[in-house]
XYZ file of C-alpha atoms in Angstrom:
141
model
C -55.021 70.085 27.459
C -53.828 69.505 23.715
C -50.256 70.040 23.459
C -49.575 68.247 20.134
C -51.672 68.216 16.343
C -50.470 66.526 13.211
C -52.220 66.185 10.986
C -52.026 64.669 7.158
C -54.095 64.998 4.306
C -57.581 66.439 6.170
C -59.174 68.805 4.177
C -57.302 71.199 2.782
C -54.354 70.269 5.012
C -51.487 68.321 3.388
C -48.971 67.642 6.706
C -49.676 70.223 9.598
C -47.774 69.844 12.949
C -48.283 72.274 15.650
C -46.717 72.291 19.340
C -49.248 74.095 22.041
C -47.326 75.254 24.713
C -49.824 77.368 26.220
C -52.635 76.753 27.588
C -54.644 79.654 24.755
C -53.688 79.278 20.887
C -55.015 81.844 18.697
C -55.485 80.571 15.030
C -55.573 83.282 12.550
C -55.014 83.831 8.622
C -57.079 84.633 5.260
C -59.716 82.665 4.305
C -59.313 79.053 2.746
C -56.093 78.524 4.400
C -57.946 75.409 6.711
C -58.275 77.313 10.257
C -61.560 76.053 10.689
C -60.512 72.629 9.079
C -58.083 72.551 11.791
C -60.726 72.605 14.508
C -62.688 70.253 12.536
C -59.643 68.115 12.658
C -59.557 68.306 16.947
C -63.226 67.604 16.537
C -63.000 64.137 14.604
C -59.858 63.065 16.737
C -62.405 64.030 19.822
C -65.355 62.306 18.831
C -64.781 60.244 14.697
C -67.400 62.521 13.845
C -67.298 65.718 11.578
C -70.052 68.898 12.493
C -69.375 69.587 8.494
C -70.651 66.280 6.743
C -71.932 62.881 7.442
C -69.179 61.651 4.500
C -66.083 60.730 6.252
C -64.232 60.310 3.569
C -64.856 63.901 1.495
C -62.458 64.602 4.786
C -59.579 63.130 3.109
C -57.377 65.663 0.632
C -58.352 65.297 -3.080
C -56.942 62.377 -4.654
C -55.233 60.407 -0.900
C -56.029 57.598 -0.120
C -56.294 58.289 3.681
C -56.071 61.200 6.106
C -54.708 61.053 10.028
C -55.611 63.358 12.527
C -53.090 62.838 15.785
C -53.772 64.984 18.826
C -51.495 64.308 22.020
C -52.435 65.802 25.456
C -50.457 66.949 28.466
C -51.639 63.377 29.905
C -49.199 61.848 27.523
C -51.848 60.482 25.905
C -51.712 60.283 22.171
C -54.931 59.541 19.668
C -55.174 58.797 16.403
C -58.174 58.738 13.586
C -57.020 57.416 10.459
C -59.976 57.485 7.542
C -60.108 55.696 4.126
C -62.201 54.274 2.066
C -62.459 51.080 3.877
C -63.523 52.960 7.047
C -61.734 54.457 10.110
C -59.133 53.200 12.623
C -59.032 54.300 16.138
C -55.998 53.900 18.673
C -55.276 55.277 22.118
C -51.279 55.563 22.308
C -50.974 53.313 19.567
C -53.672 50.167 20.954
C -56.135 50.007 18.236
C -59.260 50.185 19.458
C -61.915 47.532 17.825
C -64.851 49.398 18.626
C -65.350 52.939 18.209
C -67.393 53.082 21.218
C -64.520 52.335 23.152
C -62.435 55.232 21.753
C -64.818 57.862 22.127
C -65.101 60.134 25.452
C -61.485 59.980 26.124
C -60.519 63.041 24.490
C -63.337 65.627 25.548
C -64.040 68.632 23.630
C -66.803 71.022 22.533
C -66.943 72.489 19.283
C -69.227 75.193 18.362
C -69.533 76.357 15.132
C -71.774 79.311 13.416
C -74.485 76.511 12.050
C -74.855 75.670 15.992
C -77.032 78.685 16.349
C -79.931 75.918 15.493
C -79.685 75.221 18.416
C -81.220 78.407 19.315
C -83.564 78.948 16.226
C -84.178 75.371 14.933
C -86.082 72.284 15.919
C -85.878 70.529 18.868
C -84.614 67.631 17.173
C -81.305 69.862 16.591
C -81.049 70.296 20.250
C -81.590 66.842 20.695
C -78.586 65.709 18.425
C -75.926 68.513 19.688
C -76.439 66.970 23.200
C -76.430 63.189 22.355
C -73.090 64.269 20.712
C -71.949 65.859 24.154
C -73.351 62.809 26.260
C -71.536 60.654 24.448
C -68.396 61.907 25.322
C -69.306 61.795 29.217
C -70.974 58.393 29.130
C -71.266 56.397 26.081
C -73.212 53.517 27.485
């Protein structure tokens, strides 16, 4: 379970720290304030991938040079995704991790958003990419 988010400069988020201490968070507030940024944000630390764009770098707050998305479990574990121009940086409790392969499926989420329902009405080729994303987080061989 997450019980720790910071994040800085992601989206429309400048510095955003957040302490879970139950196990159910409700996120809530008008629109453009970055709740589903904030999700996106778990997402990328999850998997270095955004559902929104293929662009990692239109991730990073107008005008920064970087963004950081640090999510800590009840594990103690603690990862971090740091994007820039120059590409992202992975670590697991602060080891940087040289491939990105080696990073991903250790911090296991699902994210479904309202564009998923092409996964009902689309191609199969849609299906076919939402659960490559999902296997990749069990086995990433």
């Amino acid at each position: 379970m997450i019980t720790k988010i910071e994040v800085k400069n992601f989206r429309n988020q400048l510095k955003f720290t957040h302490d879970i201490k139950k196990p159910v968070l409700i996120i809530q507030g008008e629109n453009g304030i970055g709740k589903t940024s904030l999700l996106e944000s778990i997402y990328f630390a999850s998997t270095t991938k955004s559902h929104r764009t293929h662009e990692d770098f239109s991730m990073v707050y107008h005008e920064k040079e970087f963004a950081v998305v640090k999510v800590t479990t009840d594990t103690d574990y603690k990862y971090e995704v740091i994007v820039s121009k120059t590409g992202k940086r992975v670590s697991i409790n602060q080891v940087e991790k040289k491939k990105i392969s080696d990073y991903i499926g250790h911090l296991k989420t699902v994210l479904f958003a309202p564009e998923d329902l092409n996964l009902i009405k689309g191609s199969p080729v849609d299906r076919r990419y939402f659960i490559d994303l999902e296997l990749m987080q069990v086995n990433h061989i």
